[in-house]
Tab-separated table of C-alpha atoms and ligand atoms in Angstrom:
chain	number	residue	atom	x	y	z
A	714	MET	CA	-28.537	-294.188	-9.765
A	715	ARG	CA	-27.522	-294.713	-13.376
A	716	THR	CA	-26.231	-298.144	-14.414
A	717	PRO	CA	-22.918	-297.769	-16.240
A	718	ILE	CA	-22.973	-298.998	-19.828
A	719	ILE	CA	-20.012	-300.177	-21.873
A	720	ALA	CA	-20.758	-300.673	-25.552
A	721	GLY	CA	-18.370	-302.181	-28.058
A	722	ASN	CA	-18.660	-300.767	-31.557
A	723	TRP	CA	-17.153	-303.336	-33.900
A	724	LYS	CA	-17.614	-301.088	-36.945
A	725	MET	CA	-17.062	-303.118	-40.173
A	726	PHE	CA	-15.069	-305.868	-38.496
A	727	LYS	CA	-15.917	-309.544	-37.888
A	728	THR	CA	-17.877	-312.116	-39.832
A	729	ALA	CA	-20.666	-314.098	-38.171
A	730	ALA	CA	-18.224	-316.962	-37.513
A	731	GLU	CA	-15.771	-314.543	-35.884
A	732	ALA	CA	-18.577	-313.031	-33.814
A	733	ASN	CA	-19.509	-316.503	-32.555
A	734	ALA	CA	-15.906	-317.231	-31.606
A	735	PHE	CA	-15.651	-313.884	-29.789
A	736	PHE	CA	-18.877	-314.487	-27.895
A	737	ALA	CA	-17.815	-317.944	-26.767
A	738	GLU	CA	-14.763	-316.347	-25.143
A	739	VAL	CA	-16.510	-313.446	-23.390
A	740	LYS	CA	-19.625	-315.326	-22.254
A	741	GLY	CA	-19.774	-315.456	-18.467
A	742	LYS	CA	-16.799	-313.075	-18.226
A	743	ALA	CA	-17.911	-309.800	-19.803
A	744	GLU	CA	-20.901	-309.974	-17.473
A	745	VAL	CA	-20.340	-308.035	-14.286
A	746	GLU	CA	-23.087	-307.124	-11.880
A	747	GLY	CA	-23.937	-303.439	-12.016
A	748	VAL	CA	-22.457	-302.809	-15.478
A	749	GLU	CA	-24.402	-303.125	-18.700
A	750	SER	CA	-22.407	-304.836	-21.434
A	751	VAL	CA	-23.443	-304.256	-25.059
A	752	ILE	CA	-21.870	-305.566	-28.245
A	753	CYS	CA	-22.754	-303.673	-31.413
A	754	GLY	CA	-21.843	-305.848	-34.372
A	755	PRO	CA	-22.269	-305.474	-38.129
A	756	PHE	CA	-25.752	-306.390	-39.381
A	757	THR	CA	-24.653	-309.810	-40.658
A	758	THR	CA	-23.389	-310.829	-37.191
A	759	LEU	CA	-26.620	-309.917	-35.401
A	760	PRO	CA	-28.536	-313.208	-35.872
A	761	ALA	CA	-25.563	-315.126	-34.446
A	762	LEU	CA	-24.979	-312.631	-31.639
A	763	THR	CA	-28.596	-312.383	-30.508
A	764	GLU	CA	-28.834	-316.179	-30.495
A	765	ALA	CA	-25.585	-316.554	-28.535
A	766	ALA	CA	-26.595	-313.831	-26.064
A	767	LYS	CA	-29.822	-315.556	-25.014
A	768	GLY	CA	-29.712	-316.278	-21.290
A	769	THR	CA	-26.661	-314.060	-20.757
A	770	ALA	CA	-26.427	-310.530	-19.381
A	771	ILE	CA	-24.844	-309.240	-22.601
A	772	ALA	CA	-27.083	-307.079	-24.779
A	773	ILE	CA	-26.707	-306.838	-28.528
A	774	GLY	CA	-26.822	-303.629	-30.529
A	775	ALA	CA	-26.771	-302.611	-34.181
A	776	GLN	CA	-24.643	-299.776	-35.553
A	777	ASN	CA	-27.310	-298.142	-37.685
A	778	VAL	CA	-31.011	-298.253	-38.538
A	779	HIS	CA	-33.042	-296.707	-41.331
A	780	PHE	CA	-35.507	-293.975	-40.406
A	781	ALA	CA	-38.402	-295.555	-42.318
A	782	ASP	CA	-40.174	-298.729	-41.235
A	783	ASN	CA	-40.113	-300.122	-44.777
A	784	GLY	CA	-39.988	-298.889	-48.346
A	785	ALA	CA	-37.877	-298.666	-51.473
A	786	TYR	CA	-34.557	-298.087	-49.699
A	787	THR	CA	-32.228	-300.563	-51.351
A	788	GLY	CA	-29.599	-301.922	-49.018
A	789	GLU	CA	-31.091	-300.519	-45.824
A	790	ILE	CA	-32.223	-302.227	-42.595
A	791	SER	CA	-35.302	-301.152	-40.617
A	792	GLY	CA	-35.995	-301.025	-36.906
A	793	GLY	CA	-38.570	-303.804	-37.234
A	794	MET	CA	-35.962	-306.094	-38.787
A	795	LEU	CA	-33.633	-305.480	-35.838
A	796	GLN	CA	-36.413	-305.886	-33.296
A	797	GLU	CA	-37.348	-309.251	-34.813
A	798	LEU	CA	-33.785	-310.467	-34.168
A	799	GLY	CA	-33.892	-309.446	-30.510
A	800	VAL	CA	-31.527	-306.497	-30.855
A	801	SER	CA	-31.800	-304.113	-27.874
A	802	TYR	CA	-29.642	-301.093	-28.765
A	803	VAL	CA	-28.732	-299.172	-31.878
A	804	ILE	CA	-25.919	-296.684	-32.380
A	805	ILE	CA	-27.242	-293.613	-34.189
A	806	GLY	CA	-25.304	-290.695	-35.661
A	807	HIS	CA	-21.806	-292.092	-35.199
A	808	SER	CA	-19.344	-289.537	-36.568
A	809	GLU	CA	-18.290	-291.996	-39.276
A	810	ARG	CA	-21.871	-292.119	-40.487
A	811	ARG	CA	-22.207	-288.356	-40.277
A	812	ALA	CA	-18.948	-287.929	-42.227
A	813	TYR	CA	-19.124	-290.713	-44.842
A	814	PHE	CA	-22.864	-291.194	-45.249
A	815	ALA	CA	-24.047	-287.594	-44.962
A	816	GLU	CA	-26.193	-288.161	-41.887
A	817	THR	CA	-27.534	-284.817	-40.743
A	818	ASP	CA	-28.912	-283.898	-37.329
A	819	GLU	CA	-32.399	-284.200	-38.851
A	820	ILE	CA	-31.745	-287.738	-40.103
A	821	VAL	CA	-30.306	-288.660	-36.708
A	822	ASN	CA	-33.523	-287.446	-35.075
A	823	GLN	CA	-35.652	-289.459	-37.515
A	824	LYS	CA	-33.595	-292.557	-36.733
A	825	VAL	CA	-34.017	-292.001	-32.983
A	826	HIS	CA	-37.791	-291.982	-33.501
A	827	ALA	CA	-37.545	-295.122	-35.662
A	828	ALA	CA	-35.625	-296.835	-32.850
A	829	PHE	CA	-38.338	-296.043	-30.310
A	830	ARG	CA	-41.053	-297.307	-32.654
A	831	HIS	CA	-39.320	-300.699	-32.478
A	832	GLU	CA	-38.290	-300.851	-28.833
A	833	LEU	CA	-34.629	-300.266	-29.612
A	834	LYS	CA	-32.674	-298.054	-27.226
A	835	PRO	CA	-30.683	-295.443	-29.138
A	836	ILE	CA	-27.035	-294.703	-28.410
A	837	VAL	CA	-26.784	-291.244	-29.940
A	838	CYS	CA	-23.297	-290.013	-30.795
A	839	VAL	CA	-22.375	-286.347	-30.539
A	840	GLY	CA	-19.008	-284.667	-30.661
A	841	GLU	CA	-16.818	-282.020	-32.202
A	842	GLN	CA	-14.082	-282.036	-34.815
A	843	LEU	CA	-10.578	-280.892	-33.923
A	844	GLU	CA	-10.981	-277.466	-35.590
A	845	GLU	CA	-14.236	-276.944	-33.720
A	846	ARG	CA	-12.541	-277.800	-30.444
A	847	GLU	CA	-9.687	-275.420	-31.204
A	848	ALA	CA	-12.213	-272.700	-32.010
A	849	GLY	CA	-13.852	-273.206	-28.585
A	850	LYS	CA	-17.054	-274.560	-30.122
A	851	THR	CA	-17.190	-277.989	-28.443
A	852	LYS	CA	-20.156	-277.278	-26.178
A	853	ASP	CA	-22.062	-275.424	-28.918
A	854	ILE	CA	-21.691	-278.385	-31.277
A	855	CYS	CA	-22.772	-280.864	-28.609
A	856	THR	CA	-25.726	-278.671	-27.662
A	857	THR	CA	-26.907	-278.418	-31.259
A	858	GLN	CA	-26.514	-282.136	-31.933
A	859	THR	CA	-28.155	-283.186	-28.656
A	860	THR	CA	-31.073	-280.784	-29.051
A	861	ALA	CA	-31.706	-281.958	-32.612
A	862	ALA	CA	-31.464	-285.652	-31.707
A	863	PHE	CA	-34.037	-285.294	-28.898
A	864	ALA	CA	-36.584	-283.273	-30.903
A	865	GLY	CA	-40.098	-284.640	-30.446
A	866	LEU	CA	-39.183	-287.202	-27.760
A	867	SER	CA	-41.258	-287.428	-24.605
A	868	ALA	CA	-39.454	-287.142	-21.269
A	869	GLU	CA	-40.019	-290.859	-20.761
A	870	GLN	CA	-38.301	-291.647	-24.070
A	871	ALA	CA	-35.551	-289.102	-23.459
A	872	ALA	CA	-34.618	-290.780	-20.192
A	873	GLN	CA	-33.907	-294.015	-22.071
A	874	VAL	CA	-31.536	-292.479	-24.609
A	875	VAL	CA	-27.854	-293.176	-24.142
A	876	ILE	CA	-25.672	-290.331	-25.378
A	877	ALA	CA	-22.104	-291.065	-26.444
A	878	TYR	CA	-19.902	-287.986	-26.318
A	879	GLU	CA	-17.192	-288.764	-28.834
A	880	PRO	CA	-14.736	-286.033	-29.775
A	881	ILE	CA	-14.076	-286.922	-33.411
A	882	TRP	CA	-10.341	-286.246	-33.148
A	883	ALA	CA	-10.125	-288.953	-30.462
A	884	ILE	CA	-11.833	-291.755	-32.406
A	885	GLY	CA	-9.432	-294.449	-33.506
A	886	THR	CA	-6.468	-292.109	-33.160
A	887	GLY	CA	-5.029	-293.162	-29.817
A	888	LYS	CA	-5.482	-289.529	-28.672
A	889	SER	CA	-8.062	-289.528	-25.917
A	890	SER	CA	-9.680	-286.601	-24.178
A	891	THR	CA	-8.554	-286.190	-20.581
A	892	ALA	CA	-11.097	-287.519	-18.121
A	893	ALA	CA	-11.533	-283.985	-16.740
A	894	ASP	CA	-12.218	-282.502	-20.193
A	895	ALA	CA	-14.664	-285.294	-21.031
A	896	GLU	CA	-16.412	-284.773	-17.682
A	897	ASP	CA	-16.723	-281.047	-18.354
A	898	VAL	CA	-18.370	-281.555	-21.748
A	899	ILE	CA	-20.569	-284.404	-20.525
A	900	ALA	CA	-21.788	-282.322	-17.570
A	901	ALA	CA	-22.694	-279.594	-20.081
A	902	ILE	CA	-24.594	-282.116	-22.231
A	903	ARG	CA	-26.526	-283.206	-19.130
A	904	GLU	CA	-27.463	-279.562	-18.552
A	905	VAL	CA	-28.749	-279.381	-22.117
A	906	VAL	CA	-31.054	-282.338	-21.409
A	907	ALA	CA	-32.192	-280.654	-18.176
A	908	GLY	CA	-33.043	-277.541	-20.182
A	909	LEU	CA	-34.973	-279.544	-22.781
A	910	TYR	CA	-36.858	-281.556	-20.142
A	911	ASP	CA	-36.189	-281.364	-16.405
A	912	GLN	CA	-33.514	-282.329	-13.887
A	913	ALA	CA	-34.992	-285.778	-13.233
A	914	THR	CA	-34.776	-286.657	-16.930
A	915	ALA	CA	-31.247	-285.296	-17.163
A	916	ASP	CA	-30.251	-287.307	-14.101
A	917	ALA	CA	-31.634	-290.477	-15.710
A	918	VAL	CA	-29.909	-290.139	-19.095
A	919	ARG	CA	-26.712	-292.129	-19.389
A	920	ILE	CA	-23.844	-290.355	-21.099
A	921	GLN	CA	-20.807	-292.281	-22.280
A	922	TYR	CA	-17.411	-291.053	-23.308
A	923	GLY	CA	-15.930	-292.481	-26.507
A	924	GLY	CA	-12.572	-291.992	-28.177
A	925	SER	CA	-9.576	-294.316	-27.752
A	926	VAL	CA	-10.885	-295.844	-24.529
A	927	LYS	CA	-8.923	-298.940	-23.535
A	928	PRO	CA	-8.520	-301.130	-20.448
A	929	ALA	CA	-5.682	-298.897	-19.238
A	930	ASN	CA	-7.762	-295.708	-19.114
A	931	ILE	CA	-11.365	-296.868	-18.559
A	932	ALA	CA	-11.192	-296.454	-14.763
A	933	GLU	CA	-10.175	-292.789	-15.070
A	934	TYR	CA	-13.286	-292.012	-17.098
A	935	MET	CA	-15.531	-294.081	-14.859
A	936	SER	CA	-14.353	-292.178	-11.788
A	937	GLN	CA	-15.983	-288.991	-13.116
A	938	PRO	CA	-19.448	-288.297	-11.691
A	939	ASN	CA	-21.164	-287.590	-15.010
A	940	ILE	CA	-19.509	-290.269	-17.142
A	941	ASP	CA	-21.701	-293.353	-17.220
A	942	GLY	CA	-19.632	-295.646	-19.385
A	943	ALA	CA	-17.905	-295.785	-22.734
A	944	LEU	CA	-18.474	-296.458	-26.401
A	945	VAL	CA	-15.398	-298.351	-27.500
A	946	GLY	CA	-14.201	-299.178	-30.996
A	947	GLY	CA	-10.750	-300.732	-31.397
A	948	ALA	CA	-10.397	-302.022	-27.847
A	949	SER	CA	-13.707	-303.912	-28.050
A	950	LEU	CA	-12.523	-306.250	-30.798
A	951	GLU	CA	-10.390	-308.629	-28.754
A	952	PRO	CA	-12.175	-310.772	-26.141
A	953	ALA	CA	-9.557	-310.204	-23.410
A	954	SER	CA	-9.639	-306.461	-23.944
A	955	TYR	CA	-13.450	-306.363	-23.943
A	956	ILE	CA	-13.600	-308.368	-20.725
A	957	ALA	CA	-11.019	-306.012	-19.151
A	958	LEU	CA	-13.146	-302.999	-20.151
A	959	ILE	CA	-16.233	-304.461	-18.473
A	960	GLU	CA	-14.255	-305.387	-15.387
A	961	GLY	CA	-12.578	-301.946	-15.348
A	962	ALA	CA	-15.945	-300.214	-15.394
B	2207	PEP	C1	-15.956	-295.562	-31.778
B	2207	PEP	O1	-15.942	-296.335	-32.737
B	2207	PEP	O2	-17.010	-295.040	-31.443
B	2207	PEP	C2	-14.720	-295.307	-31.046
B	2207	PEP	C3	-14.750	-294.531	-29.999
B	2207	PEP	O3	-13.581	-295.904	-31.530
B	2207	PEP	P1	-12.173	-296.054	-30.738
B	2207	PEP	O4	-12.495	-296.588	-29.389
B	2207	PEP	O5	-11.391	-297.018	-31.576
B	2207	PEP	O6	-11.561	-294.691	-30.672
C-alpha cells in the first residue's frame, strides 16, 4: 500500500521567522498517522524548518536543486547543501520553473539524478498547459515528461520518486481538475511507469494531484484509487488550512 503524501509548496513566500511561526502552529497537528506531511519552503527557511522538524513526523523539502554537485553556478544550491541541512524531499520541474527558468525535460532528469546522489526524494512535476489539454494532448505531454524525468533511474530509485500531476491551468487559478479527470490522467501516468519498469514499480510510485487543492476538495481527490496525495501551493500557507489538508487526506 502506498502512503499518501501531502506536500505544501510555499513558493517564494515566508521568511525564516515566518516559517518558524508557522511550524510552531502546525507541530503536533499536521502530523496524522498514515499520511506523510511535507513542507517545501524557500531555501532561506530550510535551516529553521529542518531544525524545528526534528523529532516530529513532518518532513522538509526544497523547491529546487542544481544538477551539479558543485561548480561555478552563481546563485545556485546543490543537493549536498540540502542534504547537510537534513532536507528529505525536493520539488523538481515545477511548471513555474519550466516556464520562467527554462527548465527542460533534460534538466529535470539531471536534477532527479542529483537528488538521488544526495539522498533527497524527488517530487517531479508534470502537466499540460490549457491549449495542450484542449488539443487532447494531456496524456502525451505527461508521458513525454515522465519518461524523460525517469531516464537512467533504476527500478529501485524509480519506486521512490513522487510524481505530482499538475495541470498548469489549475495552478493558483482556483480552477481545479475534477477528481475523475485527475484520476484518469494519473492512472495513465502509472501505466507509463509500468511500461518503463514493471507493474510492481508502478504500484509503488506515489502520484499526487496538484492545482488549486484546498481543504474543501482534498477528500474528493483522495478518494480516487490512483491519487496518492496532493502538492498544494496557496492553501499550504496558512497553518489552519495546512492542518485541515493533512487531516482531510
Ligand atoms: C503548486 O504550487 O504546485 C500548486 C499546485 O499551487 P496551488 O495549490 O496554489 O494551485
